[in-house]
Tab-separated table of C-alpha atoms and ligand atoms in Angstrom:
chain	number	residue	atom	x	y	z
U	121	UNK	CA	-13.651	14.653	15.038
U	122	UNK	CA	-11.543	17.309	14.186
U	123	UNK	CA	-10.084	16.972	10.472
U	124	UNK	CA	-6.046	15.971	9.622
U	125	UNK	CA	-6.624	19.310	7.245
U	126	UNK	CA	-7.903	21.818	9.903
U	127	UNK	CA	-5.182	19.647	12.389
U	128	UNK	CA	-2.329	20.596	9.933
U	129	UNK	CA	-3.777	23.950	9.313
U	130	UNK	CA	-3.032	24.528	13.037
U	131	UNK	CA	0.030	23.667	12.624
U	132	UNK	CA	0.697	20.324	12.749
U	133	UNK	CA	4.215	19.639	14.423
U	134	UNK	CA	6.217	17.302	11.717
U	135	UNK	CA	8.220	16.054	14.234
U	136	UNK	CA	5.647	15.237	17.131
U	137	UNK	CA	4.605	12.271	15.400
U	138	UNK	CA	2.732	10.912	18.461
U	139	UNK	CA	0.081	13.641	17.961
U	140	UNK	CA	-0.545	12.090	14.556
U	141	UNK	CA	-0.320	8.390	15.134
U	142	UNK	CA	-3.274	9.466	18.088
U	143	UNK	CA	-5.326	11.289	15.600
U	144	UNK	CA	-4.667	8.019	12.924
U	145	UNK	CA	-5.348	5.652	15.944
U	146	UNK	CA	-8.927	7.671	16.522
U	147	UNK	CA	-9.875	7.869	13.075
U	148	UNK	CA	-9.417	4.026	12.266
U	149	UNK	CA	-11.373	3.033	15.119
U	150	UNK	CA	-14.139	5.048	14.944
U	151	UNK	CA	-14.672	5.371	11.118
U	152	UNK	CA	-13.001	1.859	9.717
U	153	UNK	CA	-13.049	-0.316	12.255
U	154	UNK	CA	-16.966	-0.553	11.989
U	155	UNK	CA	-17.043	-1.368	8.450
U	156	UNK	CA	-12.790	-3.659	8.232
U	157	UNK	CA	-14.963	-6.984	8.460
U	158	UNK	CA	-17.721	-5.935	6.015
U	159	UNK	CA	-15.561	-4.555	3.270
U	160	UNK	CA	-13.639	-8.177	3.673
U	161	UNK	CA	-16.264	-10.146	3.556
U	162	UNK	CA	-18.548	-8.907	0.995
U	163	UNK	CA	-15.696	-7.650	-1.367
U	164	UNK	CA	-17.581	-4.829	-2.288
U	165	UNK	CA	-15.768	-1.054	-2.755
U	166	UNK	CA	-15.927	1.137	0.208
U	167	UNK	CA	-17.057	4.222	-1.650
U	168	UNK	CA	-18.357	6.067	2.035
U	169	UNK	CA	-14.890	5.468	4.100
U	170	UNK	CA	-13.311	6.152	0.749
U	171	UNK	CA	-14.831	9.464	0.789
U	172	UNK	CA	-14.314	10.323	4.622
U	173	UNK	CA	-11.129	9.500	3.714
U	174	UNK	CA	-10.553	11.953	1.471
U	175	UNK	CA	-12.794	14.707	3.482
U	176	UNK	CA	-10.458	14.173	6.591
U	177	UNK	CA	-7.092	14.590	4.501
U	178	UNK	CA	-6.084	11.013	4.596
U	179	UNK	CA	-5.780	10.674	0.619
U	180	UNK	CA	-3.580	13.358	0.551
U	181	UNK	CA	-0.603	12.888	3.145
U	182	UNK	CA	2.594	13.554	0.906
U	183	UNK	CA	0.831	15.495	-1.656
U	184	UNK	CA	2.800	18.872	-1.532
U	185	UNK	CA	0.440	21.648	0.268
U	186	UNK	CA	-0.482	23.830	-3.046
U	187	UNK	CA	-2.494	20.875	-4.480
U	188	UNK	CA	-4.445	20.791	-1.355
U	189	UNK	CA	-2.252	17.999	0.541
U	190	UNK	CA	-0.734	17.638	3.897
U	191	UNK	CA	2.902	17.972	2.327
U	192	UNK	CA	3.922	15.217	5.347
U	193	UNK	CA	7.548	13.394	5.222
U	194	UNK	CA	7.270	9.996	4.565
U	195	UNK	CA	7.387	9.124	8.367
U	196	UNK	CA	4.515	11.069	9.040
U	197	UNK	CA	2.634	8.922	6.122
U	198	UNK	CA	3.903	5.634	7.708
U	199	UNK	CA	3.079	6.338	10.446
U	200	UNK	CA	-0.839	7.326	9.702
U	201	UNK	CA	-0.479	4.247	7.332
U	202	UNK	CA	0.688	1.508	9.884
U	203	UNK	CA	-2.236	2.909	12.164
U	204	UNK	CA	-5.077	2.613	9.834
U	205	UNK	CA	-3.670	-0.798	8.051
U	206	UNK	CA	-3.318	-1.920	11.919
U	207	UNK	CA	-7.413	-2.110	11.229
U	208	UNK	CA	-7.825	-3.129	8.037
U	209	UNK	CA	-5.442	-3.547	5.313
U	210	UNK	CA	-7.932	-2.474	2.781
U	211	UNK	CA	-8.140	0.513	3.826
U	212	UNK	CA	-4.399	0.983	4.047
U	213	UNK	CA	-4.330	0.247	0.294
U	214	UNK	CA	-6.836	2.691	-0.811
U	215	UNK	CA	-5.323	5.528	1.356
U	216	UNK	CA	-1.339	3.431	-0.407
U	217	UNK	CA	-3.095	4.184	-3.719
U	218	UNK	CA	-4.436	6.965	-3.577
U	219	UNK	CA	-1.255	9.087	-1.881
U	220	UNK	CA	1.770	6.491	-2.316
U	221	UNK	CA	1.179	5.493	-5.449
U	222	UNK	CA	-1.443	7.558	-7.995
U	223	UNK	CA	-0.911	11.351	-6.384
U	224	UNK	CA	3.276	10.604	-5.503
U	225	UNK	CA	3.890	9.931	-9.258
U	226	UNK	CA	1.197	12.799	-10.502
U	227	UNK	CA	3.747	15.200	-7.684
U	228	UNK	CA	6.494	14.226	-9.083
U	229	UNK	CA	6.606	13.538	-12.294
U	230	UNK	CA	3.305	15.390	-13.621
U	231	UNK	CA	3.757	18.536	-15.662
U	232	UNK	CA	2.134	21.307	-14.325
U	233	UNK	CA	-1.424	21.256	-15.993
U	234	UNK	CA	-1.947	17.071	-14.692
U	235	UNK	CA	-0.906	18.431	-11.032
U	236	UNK	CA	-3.754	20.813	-11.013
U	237	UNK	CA	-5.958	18.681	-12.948
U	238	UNK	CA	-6.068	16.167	-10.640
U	239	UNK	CA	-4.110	16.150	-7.238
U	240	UNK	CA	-6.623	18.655	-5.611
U	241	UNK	CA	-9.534	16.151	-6.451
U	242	UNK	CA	-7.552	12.839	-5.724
U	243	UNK	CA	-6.964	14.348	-2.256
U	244	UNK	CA	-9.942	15.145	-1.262
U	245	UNK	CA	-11.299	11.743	-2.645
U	246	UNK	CA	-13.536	13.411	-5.531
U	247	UNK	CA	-11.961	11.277	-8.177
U	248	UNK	CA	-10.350	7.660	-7.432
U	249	UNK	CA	-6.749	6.627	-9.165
U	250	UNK	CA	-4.827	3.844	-9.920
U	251	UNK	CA	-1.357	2.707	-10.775
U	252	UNK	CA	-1.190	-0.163	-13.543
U	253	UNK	CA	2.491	-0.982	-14.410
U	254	UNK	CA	1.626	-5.175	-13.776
U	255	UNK	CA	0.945	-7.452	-16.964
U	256	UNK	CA	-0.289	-10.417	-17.663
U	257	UNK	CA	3.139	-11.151	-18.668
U	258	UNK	CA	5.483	-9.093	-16.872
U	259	UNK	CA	5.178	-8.759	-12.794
U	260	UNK	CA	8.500	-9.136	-11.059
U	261	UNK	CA	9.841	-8.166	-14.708
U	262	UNK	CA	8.332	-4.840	-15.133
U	263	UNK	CA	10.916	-3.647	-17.552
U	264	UNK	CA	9.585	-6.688	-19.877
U	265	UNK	CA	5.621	-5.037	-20.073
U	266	UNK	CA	4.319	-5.350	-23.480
U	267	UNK	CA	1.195	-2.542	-23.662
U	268	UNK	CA	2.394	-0.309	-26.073
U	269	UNK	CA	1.836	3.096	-26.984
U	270	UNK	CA	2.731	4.455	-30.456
U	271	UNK	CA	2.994	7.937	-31.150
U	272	UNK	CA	0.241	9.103	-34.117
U	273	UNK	CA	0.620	12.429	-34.359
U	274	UNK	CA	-0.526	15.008	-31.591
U	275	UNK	CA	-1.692	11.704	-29.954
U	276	UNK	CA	-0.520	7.707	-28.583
U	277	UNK	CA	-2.308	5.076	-29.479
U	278	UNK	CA	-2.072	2.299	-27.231
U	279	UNK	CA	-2.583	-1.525	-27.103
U	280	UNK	CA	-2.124	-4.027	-24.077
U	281	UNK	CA	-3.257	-4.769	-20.710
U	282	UNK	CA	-2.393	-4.821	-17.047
U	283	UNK	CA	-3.579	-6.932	-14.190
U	284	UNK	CA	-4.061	-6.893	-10.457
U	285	UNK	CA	-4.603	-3.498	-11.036
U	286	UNK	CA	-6.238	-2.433	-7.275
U	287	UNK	CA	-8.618	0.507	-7.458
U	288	UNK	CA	-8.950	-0.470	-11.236
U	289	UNK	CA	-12.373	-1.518	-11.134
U	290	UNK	CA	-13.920	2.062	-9.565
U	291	UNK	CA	-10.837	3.879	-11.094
U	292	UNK	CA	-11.372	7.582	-12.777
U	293	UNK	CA	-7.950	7.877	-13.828
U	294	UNK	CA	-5.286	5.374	-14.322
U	295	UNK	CA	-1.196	6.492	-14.148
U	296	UNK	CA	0.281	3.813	-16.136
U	297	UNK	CA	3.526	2.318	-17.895
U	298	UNK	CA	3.879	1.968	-21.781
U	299	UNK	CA	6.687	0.845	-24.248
U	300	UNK	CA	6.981	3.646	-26.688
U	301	UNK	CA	10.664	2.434	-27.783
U	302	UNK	CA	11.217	-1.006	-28.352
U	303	UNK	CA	11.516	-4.290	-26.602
U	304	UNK	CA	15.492	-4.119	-27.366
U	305	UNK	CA	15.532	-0.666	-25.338
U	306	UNK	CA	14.154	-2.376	-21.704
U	307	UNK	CA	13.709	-0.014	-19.084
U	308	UNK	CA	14.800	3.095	-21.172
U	309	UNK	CA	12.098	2.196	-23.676
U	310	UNK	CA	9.114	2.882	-20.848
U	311	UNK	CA	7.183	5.768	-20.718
U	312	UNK	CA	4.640	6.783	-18.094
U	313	UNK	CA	1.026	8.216	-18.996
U	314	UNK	CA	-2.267	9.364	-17.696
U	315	UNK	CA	-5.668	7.744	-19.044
U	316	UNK	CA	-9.071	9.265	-17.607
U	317	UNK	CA	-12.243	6.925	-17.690
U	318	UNK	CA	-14.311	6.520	-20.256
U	319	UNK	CA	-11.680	7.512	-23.260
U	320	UNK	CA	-12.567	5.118	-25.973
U	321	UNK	CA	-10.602	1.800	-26.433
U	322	UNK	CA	-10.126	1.921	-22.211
U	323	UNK	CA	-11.814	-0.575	-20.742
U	324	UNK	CA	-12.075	-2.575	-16.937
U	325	UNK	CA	-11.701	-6.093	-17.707
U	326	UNK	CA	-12.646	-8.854	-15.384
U	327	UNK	CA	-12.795	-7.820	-11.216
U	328	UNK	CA	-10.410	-10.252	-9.666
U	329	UNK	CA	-11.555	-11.762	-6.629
U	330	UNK	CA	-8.121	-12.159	-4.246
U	331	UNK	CA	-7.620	-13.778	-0.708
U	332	UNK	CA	-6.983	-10.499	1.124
U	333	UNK	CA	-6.782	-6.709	1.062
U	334	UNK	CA	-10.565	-7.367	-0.336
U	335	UNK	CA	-12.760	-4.651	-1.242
U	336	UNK	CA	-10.369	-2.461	-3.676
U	337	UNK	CA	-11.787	-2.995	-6.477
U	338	UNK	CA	-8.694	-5.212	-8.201
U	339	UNK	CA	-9.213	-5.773	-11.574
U	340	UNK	CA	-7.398	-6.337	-15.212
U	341	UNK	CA	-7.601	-2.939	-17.612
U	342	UNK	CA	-7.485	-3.072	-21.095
U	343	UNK	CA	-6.251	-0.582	-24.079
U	344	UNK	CA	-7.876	-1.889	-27.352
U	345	UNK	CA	-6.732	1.384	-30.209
U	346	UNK	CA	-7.017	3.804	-26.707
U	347	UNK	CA	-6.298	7.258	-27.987
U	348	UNK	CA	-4.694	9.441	-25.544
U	349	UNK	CA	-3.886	13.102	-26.656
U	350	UNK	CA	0.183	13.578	-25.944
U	351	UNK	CA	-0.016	15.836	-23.446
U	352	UNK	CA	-1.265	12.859	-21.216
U	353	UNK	CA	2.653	11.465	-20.934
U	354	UNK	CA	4.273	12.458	-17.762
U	355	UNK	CA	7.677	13.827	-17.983
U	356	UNK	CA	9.808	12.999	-20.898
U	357	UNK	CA	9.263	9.591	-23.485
U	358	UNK	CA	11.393	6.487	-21.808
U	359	UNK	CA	11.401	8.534	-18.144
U	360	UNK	CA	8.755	5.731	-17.163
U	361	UNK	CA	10.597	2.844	-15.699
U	362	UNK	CA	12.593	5.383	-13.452
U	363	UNK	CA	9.274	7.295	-12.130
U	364	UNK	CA	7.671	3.568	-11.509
U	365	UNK	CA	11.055	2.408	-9.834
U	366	UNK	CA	11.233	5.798	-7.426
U	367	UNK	CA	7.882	5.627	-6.782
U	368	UNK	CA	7.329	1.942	-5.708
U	369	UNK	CA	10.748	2.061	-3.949
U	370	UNK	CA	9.441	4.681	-1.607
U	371	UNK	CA	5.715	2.862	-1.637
U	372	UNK	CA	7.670	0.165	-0.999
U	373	UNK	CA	8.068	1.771	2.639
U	374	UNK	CA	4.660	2.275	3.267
U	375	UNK	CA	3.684	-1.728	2.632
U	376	UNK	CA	6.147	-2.435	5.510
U	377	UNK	CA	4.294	-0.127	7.669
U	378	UNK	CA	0.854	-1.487	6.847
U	379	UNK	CA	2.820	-5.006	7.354
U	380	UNK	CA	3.608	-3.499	11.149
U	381	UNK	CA	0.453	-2.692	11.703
U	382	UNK	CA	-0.963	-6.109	10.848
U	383	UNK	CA	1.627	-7.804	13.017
U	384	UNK	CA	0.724	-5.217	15.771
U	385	UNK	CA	-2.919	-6.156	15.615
U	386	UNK	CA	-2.545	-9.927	15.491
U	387	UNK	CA	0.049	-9.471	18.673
U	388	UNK	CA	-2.448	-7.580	20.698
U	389	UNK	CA	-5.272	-9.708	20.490
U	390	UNK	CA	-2.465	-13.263	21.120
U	391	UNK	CA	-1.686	-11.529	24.004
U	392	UNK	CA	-5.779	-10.210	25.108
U	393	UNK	CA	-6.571	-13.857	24.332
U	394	UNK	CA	-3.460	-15.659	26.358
U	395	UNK	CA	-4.381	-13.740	29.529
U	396	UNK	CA	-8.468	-14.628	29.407
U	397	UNK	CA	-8.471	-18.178	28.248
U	398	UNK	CA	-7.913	-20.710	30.992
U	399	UNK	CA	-6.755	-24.473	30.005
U	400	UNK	CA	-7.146	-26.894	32.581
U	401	UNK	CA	-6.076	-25.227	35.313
U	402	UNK	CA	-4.795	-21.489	34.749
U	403	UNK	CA	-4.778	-18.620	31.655
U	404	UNK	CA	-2.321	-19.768	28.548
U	405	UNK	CA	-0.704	-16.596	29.567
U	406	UNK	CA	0.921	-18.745	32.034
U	407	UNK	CA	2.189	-21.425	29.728
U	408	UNK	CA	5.779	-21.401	28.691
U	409	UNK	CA	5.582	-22.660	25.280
U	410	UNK	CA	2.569	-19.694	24.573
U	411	UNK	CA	5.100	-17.372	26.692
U	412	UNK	CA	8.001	-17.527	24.344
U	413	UNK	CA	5.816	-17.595	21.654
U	414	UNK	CA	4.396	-14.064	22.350
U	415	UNK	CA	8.099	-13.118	23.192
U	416	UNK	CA	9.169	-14.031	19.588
U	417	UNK	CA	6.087	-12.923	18.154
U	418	UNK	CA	6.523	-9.001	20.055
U	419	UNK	CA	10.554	-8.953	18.966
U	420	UNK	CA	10.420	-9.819	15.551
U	421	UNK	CA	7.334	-7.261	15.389
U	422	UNK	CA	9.489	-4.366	16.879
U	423	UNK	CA	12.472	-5.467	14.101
U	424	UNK	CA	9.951	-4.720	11.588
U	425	UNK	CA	9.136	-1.634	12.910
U	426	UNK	CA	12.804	-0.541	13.337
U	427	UNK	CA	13.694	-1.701	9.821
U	428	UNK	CA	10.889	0.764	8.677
U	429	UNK	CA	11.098	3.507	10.613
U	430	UNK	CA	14.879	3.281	9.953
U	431	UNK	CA	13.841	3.357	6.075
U	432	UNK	CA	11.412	6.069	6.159
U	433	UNK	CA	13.754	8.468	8.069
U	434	UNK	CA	16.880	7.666	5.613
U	435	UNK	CA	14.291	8.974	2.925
U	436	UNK	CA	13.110	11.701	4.597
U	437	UNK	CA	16.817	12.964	5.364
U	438	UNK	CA	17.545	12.811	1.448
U	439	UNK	CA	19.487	9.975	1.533
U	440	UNK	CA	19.938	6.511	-1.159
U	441	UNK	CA	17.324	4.545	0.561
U	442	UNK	CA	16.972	1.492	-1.671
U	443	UNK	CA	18.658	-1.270	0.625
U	444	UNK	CA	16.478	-0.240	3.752
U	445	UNK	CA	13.335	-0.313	1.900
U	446	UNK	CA	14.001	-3.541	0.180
U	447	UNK	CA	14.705	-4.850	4.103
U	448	UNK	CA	12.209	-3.201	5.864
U	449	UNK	CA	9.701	-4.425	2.872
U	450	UNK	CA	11.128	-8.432	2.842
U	451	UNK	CA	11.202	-8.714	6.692
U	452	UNK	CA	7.957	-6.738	7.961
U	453	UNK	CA	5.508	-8.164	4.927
U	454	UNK	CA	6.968	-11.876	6.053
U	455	UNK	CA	7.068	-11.019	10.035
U	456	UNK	CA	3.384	-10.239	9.139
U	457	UNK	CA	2.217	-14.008	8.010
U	458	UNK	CA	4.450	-15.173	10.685
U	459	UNK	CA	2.529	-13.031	13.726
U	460	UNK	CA	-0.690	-13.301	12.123
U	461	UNK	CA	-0.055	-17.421	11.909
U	462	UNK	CA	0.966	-17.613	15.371
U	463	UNK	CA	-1.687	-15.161	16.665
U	464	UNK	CA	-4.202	-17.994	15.142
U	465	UNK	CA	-2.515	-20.854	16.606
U	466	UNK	CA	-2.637	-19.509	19.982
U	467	UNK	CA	-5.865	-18.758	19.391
U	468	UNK	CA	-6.840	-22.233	18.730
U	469	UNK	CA	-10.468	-23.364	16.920
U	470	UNK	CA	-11.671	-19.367	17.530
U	471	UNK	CA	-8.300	-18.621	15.572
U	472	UNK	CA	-9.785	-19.969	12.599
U	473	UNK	CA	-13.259	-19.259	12.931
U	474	UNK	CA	-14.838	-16.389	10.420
U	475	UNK	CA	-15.903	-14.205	14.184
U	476	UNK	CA	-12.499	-12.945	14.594
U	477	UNK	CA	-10.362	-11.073	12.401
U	478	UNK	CA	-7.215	-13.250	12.934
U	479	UNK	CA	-7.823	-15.650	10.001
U	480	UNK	CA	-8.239	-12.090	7.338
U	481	UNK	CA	-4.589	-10.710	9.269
U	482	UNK	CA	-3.038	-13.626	7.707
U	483	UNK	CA	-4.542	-13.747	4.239
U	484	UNK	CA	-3.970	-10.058	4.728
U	485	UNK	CA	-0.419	-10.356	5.601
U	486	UNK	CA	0.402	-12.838	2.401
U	487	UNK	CA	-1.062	-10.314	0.025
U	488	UNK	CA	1.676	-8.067	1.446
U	489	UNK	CA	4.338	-10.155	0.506
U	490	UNK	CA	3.362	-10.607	-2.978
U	491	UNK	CA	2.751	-6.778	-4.088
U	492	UNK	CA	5.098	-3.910	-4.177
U	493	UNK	CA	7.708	-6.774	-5.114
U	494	UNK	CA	7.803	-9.743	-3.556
U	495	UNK	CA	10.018	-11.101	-1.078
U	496	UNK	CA	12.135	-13.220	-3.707
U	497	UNK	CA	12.688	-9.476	-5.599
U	498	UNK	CA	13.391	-7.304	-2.542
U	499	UNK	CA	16.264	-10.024	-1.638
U	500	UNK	CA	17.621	-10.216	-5.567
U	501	UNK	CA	17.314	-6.003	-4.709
U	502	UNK	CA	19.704	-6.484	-2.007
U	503	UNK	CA	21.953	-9.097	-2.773
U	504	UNK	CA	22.376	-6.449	-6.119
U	505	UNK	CA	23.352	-4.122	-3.538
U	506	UNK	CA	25.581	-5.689	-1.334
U	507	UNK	CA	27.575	-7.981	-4.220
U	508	UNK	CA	27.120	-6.336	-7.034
U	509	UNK	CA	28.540	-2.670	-5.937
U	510	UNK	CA	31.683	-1.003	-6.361
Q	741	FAD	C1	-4.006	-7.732	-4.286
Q	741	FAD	C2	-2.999	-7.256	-5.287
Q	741	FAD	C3	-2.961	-5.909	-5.633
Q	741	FAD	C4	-2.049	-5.460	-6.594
Q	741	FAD	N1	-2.072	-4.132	-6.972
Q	741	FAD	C5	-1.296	-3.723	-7.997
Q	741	FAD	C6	-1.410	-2.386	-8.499
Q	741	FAD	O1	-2.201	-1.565	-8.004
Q	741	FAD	N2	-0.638	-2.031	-9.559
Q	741	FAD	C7	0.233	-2.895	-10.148
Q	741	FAD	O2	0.892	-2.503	-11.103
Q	741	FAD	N3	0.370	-4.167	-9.687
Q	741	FAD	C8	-0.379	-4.600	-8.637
Q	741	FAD	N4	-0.278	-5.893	-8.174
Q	741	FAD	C9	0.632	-6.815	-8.832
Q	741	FAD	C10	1.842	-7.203	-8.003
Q	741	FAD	O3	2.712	-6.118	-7.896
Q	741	FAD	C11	2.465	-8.430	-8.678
Q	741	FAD	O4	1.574	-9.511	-8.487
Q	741	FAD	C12	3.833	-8.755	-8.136
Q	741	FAD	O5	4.747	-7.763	-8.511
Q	741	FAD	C13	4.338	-10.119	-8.630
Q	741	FAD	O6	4.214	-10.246	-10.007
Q	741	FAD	P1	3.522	-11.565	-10.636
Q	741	FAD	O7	2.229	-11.745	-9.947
Q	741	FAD	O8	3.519	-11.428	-12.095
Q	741	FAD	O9	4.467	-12.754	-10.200
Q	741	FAD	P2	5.792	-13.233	-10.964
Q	741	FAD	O10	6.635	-12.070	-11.283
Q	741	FAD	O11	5.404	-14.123	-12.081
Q	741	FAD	O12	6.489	-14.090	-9.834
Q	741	FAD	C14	6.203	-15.473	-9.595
Q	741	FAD	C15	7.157	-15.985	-8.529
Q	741	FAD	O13	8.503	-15.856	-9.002
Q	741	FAD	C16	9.289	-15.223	-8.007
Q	741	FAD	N5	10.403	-14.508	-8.611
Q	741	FAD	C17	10.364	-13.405	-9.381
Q	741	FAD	N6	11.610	-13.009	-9.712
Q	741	FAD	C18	12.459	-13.890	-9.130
Q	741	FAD	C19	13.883	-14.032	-9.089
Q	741	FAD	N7	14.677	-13.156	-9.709
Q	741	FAD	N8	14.403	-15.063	-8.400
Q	741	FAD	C20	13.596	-15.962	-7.763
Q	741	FAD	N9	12.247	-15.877	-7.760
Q	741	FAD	C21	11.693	-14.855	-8.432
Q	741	FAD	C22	8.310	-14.282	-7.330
Q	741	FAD	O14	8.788	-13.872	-6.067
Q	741	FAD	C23	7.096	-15.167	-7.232
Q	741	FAD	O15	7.236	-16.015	-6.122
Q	741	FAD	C24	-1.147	-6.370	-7.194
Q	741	FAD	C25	-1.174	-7.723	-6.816
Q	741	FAD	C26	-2.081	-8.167	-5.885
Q	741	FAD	C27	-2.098	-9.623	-5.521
């Protein structure tokens, strides 16, 4: 299978993204959709797909071109993003980390020496990253994080923790969020740095075992005396809370589209199963009551979609995005449980059962609407906007 790299190199047409969502479609099912149940069910760190990943230019989809990315617009990364979630949402959220999260903030807010330091290697999967800004104390609340990092000459020295960190357990660099001012200064006392692994006072904590998007390695990181040299902070001291904010508002994006992809999945096999399964005396396709069900499941699926698609293209056209993203985010990650829930019920006893993959869609599909802000703070995000304006 040709590579996304050598495909791009060929000119890859921005705008024809059915091309891409067929080369996505091909890659997920022959190199992830062999290993989606394993990875869930064993927990364990796909280190091969991982790497395949990064050889077939999937780690690097908005990393600008001179770093050795594909230097795609954000609908191009959706779009390769809802197709390989569609299969398993673990692998979404390595290829989310990896590009959305760890090598976005490194492009944009990395001085020059970080961005060729480490986007060439995160894109090609050489070196794993990972994005800690959640505490122990401070989730929804990230301008309340307590790790600290005080300046000691041509160095920080820093102190806390963070949790639910995914990729943190295999991690070989971590971009993360520190108060250097203090707590009176909130959000404009945050500053974002790099930490490589194995500096001394860095440690992985405890490996967190959660319900779905299993097999990324989440764990809690700790920073007992860590001494970082100052040249690992990224842009200025107290940029940090804006670089988190831009970044996870455009992330933010990409959950919806893994969130579409799960809902897509979970339709398609309600409506394989409705046609093939006869009850007394003809398929469920032919009941009502599973009818409408599929009808409601395939709109509100198709809303999610719109919502994100509409999203991605505001960002990609320059525009304030924030409102779309929060909606897009709120209503795919929930549509998500939703489908996947009614995908199970219309599946019946084999819904539940461990042989197909509807039961992981919906744990899945919850772990979506926890992360990247939940649903409770994309709505306090938009009822901001639309009270709270001018
Ligand atoms: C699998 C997984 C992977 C993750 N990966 C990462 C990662 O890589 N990096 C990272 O930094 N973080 C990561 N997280 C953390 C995630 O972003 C947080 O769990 C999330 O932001 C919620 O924070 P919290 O868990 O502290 O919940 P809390 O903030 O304590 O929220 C508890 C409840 O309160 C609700 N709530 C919050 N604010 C309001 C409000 N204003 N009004 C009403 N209700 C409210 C919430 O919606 C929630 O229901 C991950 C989490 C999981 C589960």
């Amino acid at each position: 299978m040709e590579t996304l790299v050598t495909r791009s190199e060929q000119a890859l047409d921005e705008t024809d993204y059915s091309e891409l969502r067929k080369w996505a479609r091909e890659f997920a099912k022959r190199e992830v959709l062999p290993v989606a149940a394993r990875i869930d069910r064993t927990d364990e760190y796909p280190f091969e797909l991982q790497k395949k990943m990064g050889e077939y230019g999937l780690l690097g989809l908005s990393v600008p071109k001179e770093y050795g990315g594909l230097g795609l617009d954000l609908m191009g990364s959706v779009i390769v993003g809802e197709e390989i979630s569609r299969v398993s949402l673990s692998a979404g959220f390595i290829m989310g980390v990896q590009n959305g999260l760890v090598g976005s903030a490194i492009a944009l807010s990395g001085t020059e020496e970080q961005r060729s330091r480490y986007l060439p290697r995160l894109v090609k999967g050489e070196i794993i990253g990972a994005y800690g800004l959640t505490e122990p104390g401070a989730g929804s609340d990230a301008a309340g994080i307590s790790t600290r990092a005080t300046k000691d000459g041509d160095s920080y020295v820093v102190n806390g923790s963070k949790i639910f960190i995914t990729q943190g357990a295999v991690a070989d660099l971590l971009v993360f969020f520190a108060r250097t001012g203090t707590p009176e200064d909130g959000a404009a006392g945050i500053s974002a740095f790099i930490v490589e692994k194995g500096t001394p006072g860095f440690s992985v904590g405890q490996k967190l075992e959660v319900m779905g998007a299993r097999g990324t390695a989440t764990a809690e990181l700790t920073f007992a005396d860590c001494r970082i040299p100052a040249s690992a902070l990224m842009g200025r001291e107290g940029d940090g809370f804006l670089i988190a904010l831009t970044i996870l508002s455009k992330s933010r994006i990409g959950a919806a589209a893994a969130a579409v992809g799960l809902a897509e999945a979970a339709l398609e096999e309600a409506i394989k199963y409705a046609k093939k399964r006869n009850i007394f005396d003809r398929p469920l396709a032919k009941y009502e009551a599973i009818r409408f069900m599929i009808a409601d499941m395939a709109t509100r699926t198709e809303a999610a979609k719109l919502l994100t698609y509409k999203a991605a293209s505001i960002h990609d056209k320059g525009d304030e995005f924030l409102k779309e993203a929060a909606m897009a985010k709120y209503f795919a990650s929930e549509t998500a449980v939703w489908v996947a829930e009614r995908s199970i019920q219309i599946h019946g006893g084999y819904g539940v059962s461990k042989a197909l993959p509807l039961e992981r869609y919906l744990r899945d599909a919850k772990v979506l609407d926890i992360v990247e802000g939940t649903s409770e703070v994309q709505r306090w995000i938009l009822s901001k906007e639309l009270l709270d304006g001018e």
